[in-house]
Amino acid sequence: MSLFEYLATIVAIVLGLAAANLLNKFSDAILNTQWKSIGWFFCLWCLILLICLLGYFWAFWRLYSGIEILSIWEFIYNPFVSVVSLFLISVFLPVPDKQTDATVMSEQFLARCKPFYVTLALLWLHFGVAPIFVGFEQSPLEVVFAWLMIMVSASGLFLKSFAAHKFVLVAFTSCFLGQEVIQLAISS
């Protein structure tokens, strides 16, 4: 068994648990909001975070498949902090757990969103800094998008209206997908 295969087992287990959480929350969002006026909001958060998680899983192979030596501290700082953050985001994402009207759903989200946004911002900060320690070069546009993702994620901490949180979701989704398009263009 190679070092990569050994590391990939724990990474895959934690990411699998995070994916299960997001899929459960996605189904809860569909069932509990019954596509009321804000049902799309919760579903889109689940889907974009699931895409982020799968993107990290894909990038993990690209970043670590060739390694032969990695200390425990390098493992903890680089991939393990990322997967734990993704798992915590999947736990902290506030999705309605019962059928209520749209105003109560939005109030519940506003009351419970702080740990979610803190973890999301810390994850993107980690994604911005970790490539330096791995020796992975990012283009200037990728770096700009990474810092933009940190600012968009952190802005959710300070917003008081649900409409503003909808804007954060659209901005987050746009930035993430824009970053992915740039990475695709660079690799082609």
PDB file of C-alpha atoms in Angstrom:
ATOM      1  CA  MET A   1       0.000   0.000   0.000  1.00  0.00           C
ATOM      2  CA  SER A   2       1.415   3.379  -0.975  1.00  0.00           C
ATOM      3  CA  LEU A   3       1.420   6.399   1.308  1.00  0.00           C
ATOM      4  CA  PHE A   4      -1.228   8.039  -0.870  1.00  0.00           C
ATOM      5  CA  GLU A   5      -3.544   5.023  -0.564  1.00  0.00           C
ATOM      6  CA  TYR A   6      -3.000   5.009   3.187  1.00  0.00           C
ATOM      7  CA  LEU A   7      -3.832   8.726   3.511  1.00  0.00           C
ATOM      8  CA  ALA A   8      -6.742   8.494   1.104  1.00  0.00           C
ATOM      9  CA  THR A   9      -8.603   6.064   3.356  1.00  0.00           C
ATOM     10  CA  ILE A  10      -9.180   8.517   6.207  1.00  0.00           C
ATOM     11  CA  VAL A  11      -9.732  11.409   3.798  1.00  0.00           C
ATOM     12  CA  ALA A  12     -12.342   9.386   1.908  1.00  0.00           C
ATOM     13  CA  ILE A  13     -14.113   8.331   5.115  1.00  0.00           C
ATOM     14  CA  VAL A  14     -14.444  11.891   6.436  1.00  0.00           C
ATOM     15  CA  LEU A  15     -15.435  13.270   3.025  1.00  0.00           C
ATOM     16  CA  GLY A  16     -17.958  10.438   2.663  1.00  0.00           C
ATOM     17  CA  LEU A  17     -19.548  11.396   5.986  1.00  0.00           C
ATOM     18  CA  ALA A  18     -19.656  15.046   4.895  1.00  0.00           C
ATOM     19  CA  ALA A  19     -21.254  14.082   1.576  1.00  0.00           C
ATOM     20  CA  ALA A  20     -23.848  11.989   3.425  1.00  0.00           C
ATOM     21  CA  ASN A  21     -24.640  14.977   5.676  1.00  0.00           C
ATOM     22  CA  LEU A  22     -25.066  17.287   2.690  1.00  0.00           C
ATOM     23  CA  LEU A  23     -27.258  14.798   0.829  1.00  0.00           C
ATOM     24  CA  ASN A  24     -29.420  14.326   3.940  1.00  0.00           C
ATOM     25  CA  LYS A  25     -29.745  18.087   4.308  1.00  0.00           C
ATOM     26  CA  PHE A  26     -30.583  18.392   0.619  1.00  0.00           C
ATOM     27  CA  SER A  27     -33.406  15.886   1.007  1.00  0.00           C
ATOM     28  CA  ASP A  28     -34.571  17.654   4.197  1.00  0.00           C
ATOM     29  CA  ALA A  29     -34.570  20.953   2.324  1.00  0.00           C
ATOM     30  CA  ILE A  30     -36.721  19.498  -0.427  1.00  0.00           C
ATOM     31  CA  LEU A  31     -39.141  17.771   1.941  1.00  0.00           C
ATOM     32  CA  ASN A  32     -39.383  20.466   4.601  1.00  0.00           C
ATOM     33  CA  THR A  33     -39.580  23.566   2.430  1.00  0.00           C
ATOM     34  CA  GLN A  34     -41.788  21.957  -0.212  1.00  0.00           C
ATOM     35  CA  TRP A  35     -40.214  24.432  -2.630  1.00  0.00           C
ATOM     36  CA  LYS A  36     -41.710  27.424  -0.875  1.00  0.00           C
ATOM     37  CA  SER A  37     -40.272  30.776  -1.831  1.00  0.00           C
ATOM     38  CA  ILE A  38     -36.925  30.064  -0.136  1.00  0.00           C
ATOM     39  CA  GLY A  39     -36.591  26.321  -0.713  1.00  0.00           C
ATOM     40  CA  TRP A  40     -34.137  26.921  -3.547  1.00  0.00           C
ATOM     41  CA  PHE A  41     -31.807  28.735  -1.128  1.00  0.00           C
ATOM     42  CA  PHE A  42     -31.238  25.697   1.085  1.00  0.00           C
ATOM     43  CA  CYS A  43     -31.045  23.287  -1.857  1.00  0.00           C
ATOM     44  CA  LEU A  44     -28.470  25.421  -3.682  1.00  0.00           C
ATOM     45  CA  TRP A  45     -26.267  25.655  -0.572  1.00  0.00           C
ATOM     46  CA  CYS A  46     -26.332  21.862  -0.306  1.00  0.00           C
ATOM     47  CA  LEU A  47     -25.536  21.349  -3.980  1.00  0.00           C
ATOM     48  CA  ILE A  48     -22.726  23.898  -4.265  1.00  0.00           C
ATOM     49  CA  LEU A  49     -21.104  22.592  -1.074  1.00  0.00           C
ATOM     50  CA  LEU A  50     -21.361  19.048  -2.397  1.00  0.00           C
ATOM     51  CA  ILE A  51     -19.626  20.194  -5.588  1.00  0.00           C
ATOM     52  CA  CYS A  52     -16.920  21.892  -3.464  1.00  0.00           C
ATOM     53  CA  LEU A  53     -16.455  18.655  -1.528  1.00  0.00           C
ATOM     54  CA  LEU A  54     -16.177  16.569  -4.689  1.00  0.00           C
ATOM     55  CA  GLY A  55     -13.785  19.151  -6.141  1.00  0.00           C
ATOM     56  CA  TYR A  56     -11.549  18.800  -3.105  1.00  0.00           C
ATOM     57  CA  PHE A  57     -11.683  15.013  -3.361  1.00  0.00           C
ATOM     58  CA  TRP A  58     -10.586  15.298  -6.993  1.00  0.00           C
ATOM     59  CA  ALA A  59      -7.852  17.816  -6.152  1.00  0.00           C
ATOM     60  CA  PHE A  60      -6.594  15.607  -3.323  1.00  0.00           C
ATOM     61  CA  TRP A  61      -5.529  12.991  -5.850  1.00  0.00           C
ATOM     62  CA  ARG A  62      -3.829  15.605  -8.035  1.00  0.00           C
ATOM     63  CA  LEU A  63      -1.961  17.134  -5.079  1.00  0.00           C
ATOM     64  CA  TYR A  64      -0.967  14.028  -3.125  1.00  0.00           C
ATOM     65  CA  SER A  65      -0.847  11.037  -5.488  1.00  0.00           C
ATOM     66  CA  GLY A  66       2.880  11.411  -6.106  1.00  0.00           C
ATOM     67  CA  ILE A  67       4.041  11.904  -2.530  1.00  0.00           C
ATOM     68  CA  GLU A  68       6.324   9.397  -0.918  1.00  0.00           C
ATOM     69  CA  ILE A  69       7.028  11.100   2.402  1.00  0.00           C
ATOM     70  CA  LEU A  70       4.662  13.163   4.546  1.00  0.00           C
ATOM     71  CA  SER A  71       4.982  13.858   8.244  1.00  0.00           C
ATOM     72  CA  ILE A  72       2.018  13.601  10.581  1.00  0.00           C
ATOM     73  CA  TRP A  73       2.050  17.392  11.001  1.00  0.00           C
ATOM     74  CA  GLU A  74       2.004  17.981   7.249  1.00  0.00           C
ATOM     75  CA  PHE A  75      -0.914  15.565   6.972  1.00  0.00           C
ATOM     76  CA  ILE A  76      -2.823  17.222   9.797  1.00  0.00           C
ATOM     77  CA  TYR A  77      -2.240  20.738   8.496  1.00  0.00           C
ATOM     78  CA  ASN A  78      -2.845  20.144   4.806  1.00  0.00           C
ATOM     79  CA  PRO A  79      -5.448  17.521   3.924  1.00  0.00           C
ATOM     80  CA  PHE A  80      -6.902  16.731   7.344  1.00  0.00           C
ATOM     81  CA  VAL A  81      -7.800  20.315   8.264  1.00  0.00           C
ATOM     82  CA  SER A  82      -9.524  20.611   4.885  1.00  0.00           C
ATOM     83  CA  VAL A  83     -11.620  17.483   5.251  1.00  0.00           C
ATOM     84  CA  VAL A  84     -12.536  18.253   8.857  1.00  0.00           C
ATOM     85  CA  SER A  85     -13.615  21.747   7.777  1.00  0.00           C
ATOM     86  CA  LEU A  86     -15.726  20.295   4.967  1.00  0.00           C
ATOM     87  CA  PHE A  87     -17.303  17.899   7.439  1.00  0.00           C
ATOM     88  CA  LEU A  88     -18.056  20.692   9.934  1.00  0.00           C
ATOM     89  CA  ILE A  89     -19.566  22.833   7.183  1.00  0.00           C
ATOM     90  CA  SER A  90     -21.878  19.938   6.349  1.00  0.00           C
ATOM     91  CA  VAL A  91     -22.925  19.768  10.013  1.00  0.00           C
ATOM     92  CA  PHE A  92     -23.265  23.537  10.562  1.00  0.00           C
ATOM     93  CA  LEU A  93     -25.282  24.299   7.398  1.00  0.00           C
ATOM     94  CA  PRO A  94     -28.624  25.396   8.869  1.00  0.00           C
ATOM     95  CA  VAL A  95     -31.394  23.637   6.932  1.00  0.00           C
ATOM     96  CA  PRO A  96     -35.001  23.638   8.186  1.00  0.00           C
ATOM     97  CA  ASP A  97     -35.778  20.456  10.071  1.00  0.00           C
ATOM     98  CA  LYS A  98     -39.562  20.727  10.035  1.00  0.00           C
ATOM     99  CA  GLN A  99     -42.311  22.191   7.909  1.00  0.00           C
ATOM    100  CA  THR A 100     -42.697  25.838   8.793  1.00  0.00           C
ATOM    101  CA  ASP A 101     -43.580  28.952   6.890  1.00  0.00           C
ATOM    102  CA  ALA A 102     -40.901  30.806   4.942  1.00  0.00           C
ATOM    103  CA  THR A 103     -40.439  33.611   7.487  1.00  0.00           C
ATOM    104  CA  VAL A 104     -39.648  31.177  10.295  1.00  0.00           C
ATOM    105  CA  MET A 105     -37.235  29.268   8.031  1.00  0.00           C
ATOM    106  CA  SER A 106     -35.345  32.446   7.252  1.00  0.00           C
ATOM    107  CA  GLU A 107     -35.285  33.453  10.935  1.00  0.00           C
ATOM    108  CA  GLN A 108     -33.942  30.009  11.868  1.00  0.00           C
ATOM    109  CA  PHE A 109     -31.209  30.354   9.252  1.00  0.00           C
ATOM    110  CA  LEU A 110     -30.237  33.818  10.526  1.00  0.00           C
ATOM    111  CA  ALA A 111     -30.108  32.556  14.112  1.00  0.00           C
ATOM    112  CA  ARG A 112     -27.936  29.513  13.317  1.00  0.00           C
ATOM    113  CA  CYS A 113     -25.677  30.610  10.430  1.00  0.00           C
ATOM    114  CA  LYS A 114     -22.622  32.004  12.271  1.00  0.00           C
ATOM    115  CA  PRO A 115     -20.708  28.709  12.820  1.00  0.00           C
ATOM    116  CA  PHE A 116     -21.400  27.793   9.197  1.00  0.00           C
ATOM    117  CA  TYR A 117     -19.954  31.037   7.810  1.00  0.00           C
ATOM    118  CA  VAL A 118     -16.957  31.005  10.182  1.00  0.00           C
ATOM    119  CA  THR A 119     -16.036  27.470   9.128  1.00  0.00           C
ATOM    120  CA  LEU A 120     -16.633  28.270   5.455  1.00  0.00           C
ATOM    121  CA  ALA A 121     -14.360  31.336   5.612  1.00  0.00           C
ATOM    122  CA  LEU A 122     -11.657  29.382   7.482  1.00  0.00           C
ATOM    123  CA  LEU A 123     -11.827  26.603   4.895  1.00  0.00           C
ATOM    124  CA  TRP A 124     -11.242  29.042   2.035  1.00  0.00           C
ATOM    125  CA  LEU A 125      -8.470  30.740   3.989  1.00  0.00           C
ATOM    126  CA  HIS A 126      -6.874  27.320   4.419  1.00  0.00           C
ATOM    127  CA  PHE A 127      -7.338  26.598   0.693  1.00  0.00           C
ATOM    128  CA  GLY A 128      -5.591  29.897  -0.045  1.00  0.00           C
ATOM    129  CA  VAL A 129      -2.605  29.209   2.206  1.00  0.00           C
ATOM    130  CA  ALA A 130      -2.157  25.409   2.045  1.00  0.00           C
ATOM    131  CA  PRO A 131      -0.873  25.254  -1.575  1.00  0.00           C
ATOM    132  CA  ILE A 132       2.145  27.290  -0.485  1.00  0.00           C
ATOM    133  CA  PHE A 133       3.170  24.525   1.936  1.00  0.00           C
ATOM    134  CA  VAL A 134       2.523  21.751  -0.580  1.00  0.00           C
ATOM    135  CA  GLY A 135       4.535  23.510  -3.286  1.00  0.00           C
ATOM    136  CA  PHE A 136       1.550  23.779  -5.598  1.00  0.00           C
ATOM    137  CA  GLU A 137       1.612  26.932  -7.730  1.00  0.00           C
ATOM    138  CA  GLN A 138      -1.597  28.835  -8.322  1.00  0.00           C
ATOM    139  CA  SER A 139      -2.186  31.389 -11.034  1.00  0.00           C
ATOM    140  CA  PRO A 140      -2.779  34.987  -9.925  1.00  0.00           C
ATOM    141  CA  LEU A 141      -6.454  34.653 -10.921  1.00  0.00           C
ATOM    142  CA  GLU A 142      -6.853  31.579  -8.724  1.00  0.00           C
ATOM    143  CA  VAL A 143      -5.347  33.501  -5.805  1.00  0.00           C
ATOM    144  CA  VAL A 144      -7.708  36.436  -6.428  1.00  0.00           C
ATOM    145  CA  PHE A 145     -10.703  34.095  -6.505  1.00  0.00           C
ATOM    146  CA  ALA A 146      -9.532  32.386  -3.303  1.00  0.00           C
ATOM    147  CA  TRP A 147      -9.390  35.721  -1.458  1.00  0.00           C
ATOM    148  CA  LEU A 148     -12.744  36.691  -2.955  1.00  0.00           C
ATOM    149  CA  MET A 149     -14.221  33.440  -1.613  1.00  0.00           C
ATOM    150  CA  ILE A 150     -12.877  34.266   1.860  1.00  0.00           C
ATOM    151  CA  MET A 151     -14.457  37.728   1.769  1.00  0.00           C
ATOM    152  CA  VAL A 152     -17.790  36.431   0.463  1.00  0.00           C
ATOM    153  CA  SER A 153     -17.871  33.654   3.080  1.00  0.00           C
ATOM    154  CA  ALA A 154     -16.931  35.970   5.938  1.00  0.00           C
ATOM    155  CA  SER A 155     -19.485  38.578   4.881  1.00  0.00           C
ATOM    156  CA  GLY A 156     -22.252  36.172   5.898  1.00  0.00           C
ATOM    157  CA  LEU A 157     -21.259  36.760   9.519  1.00  0.00           C
ATOM    158  CA  PHE A 158     -22.291  40.399   9.415  1.00  0.00           C
ATOM    159  CA  LEU A 159     -25.520  40.308   7.441  1.00  0.00           C
ATOM    160  CA  LYS A 160     -28.855  40.797   9.182  1.00  0.00           C
ATOM    161  CA  SER A 161     -31.353  40.206   6.370  1.00  0.00           C
ATOM    162  CA  PHE A 162     -32.194  36.966   4.630  1.00  0.00           C
ATOM    163  CA  ALA A 163     -32.157  38.756   1.265  1.00  0.00           C
ATOM    164  CA  ALA A 164     -28.498  39.638   1.871  1.00  0.00           C
ATOM    165  CA  HIS A 165     -27.756  35.972   2.599  1.00  0.00           C
ATOM    166  CA  LYS A 166     -29.351  35.072  -0.720  1.00  0.00           C
ATOM    167  CA  PHE A 167     -26.905  37.482  -2.353  1.00  0.00           C
ATOM    168  CA  VAL A 168     -23.995  35.811  -0.486  1.00  0.00           C
ATOM    169  CA  LEU A 169     -25.107  32.427  -1.797  1.00  0.00           C
ATOM    170  CA  VAL A 170     -25.298  33.686  -5.390  1.00  0.00           C
ATOM    171  CA  ALA A 171     -21.912  35.443  -5.018  1.00  0.00           C
ATOM    172  CA  PHE A 172     -20.333  32.339  -3.449  1.00  0.00           C
ATOM    173  CA  THR A 173     -21.707  30.110  -6.209  1.00  0.00           C
ATOM    174  CA  SER A 174     -20.552  32.524  -8.926  1.00  0.00           C
ATOM    175  CA  CYS A 175     -17.059  32.856  -7.446  1.00  0.00           C
ATOM    176  CA  PHE A 176     -16.657  29.121  -6.982  1.00  0.00           C
ATOM    177  CA  LEU A 177     -17.856  28.266 -10.469  1.00  0.00           C
ATOM    178  CA  GLY A 178     -15.742  31.103 -11.918  1.00  0.00           C
ATOM    179  CA  GLN A 179     -12.685  29.728 -10.156  1.00  0.00           C
ATOM    180  CA  GLU A 180     -13.424  26.260 -11.523  1.00  0.00           C
ATOM    181  CA  VAL A 181     -13.765  27.607 -15.076  1.00  0.00           C
ATOM    182  CA  ILE A 182     -10.391  29.354 -14.732  1.00  0.00           C
ATOM    183  CA  GLN A 183      -8.768  26.152 -13.467  1.00  0.00           C
ATOM    184  CA  LEU A 184     -10.294  24.238 -16.366  1.00  0.00           C
ATOM    185  CA  ALA A 185      -9.001  26.819 -18.847  1.00  0.00           C
ATOM    186  CA  ILE A 186      -5.521  26.741 -17.308  1.00  0.00           C
ATOM    187  CA  SER A 187      -5.313  22.955 -17.386  1.00  0.00           C
ATOM    188  CA  SER A 188      -6.469  22.732 -21.013  1.00  0.00           C
TER     189      SER A 188
END
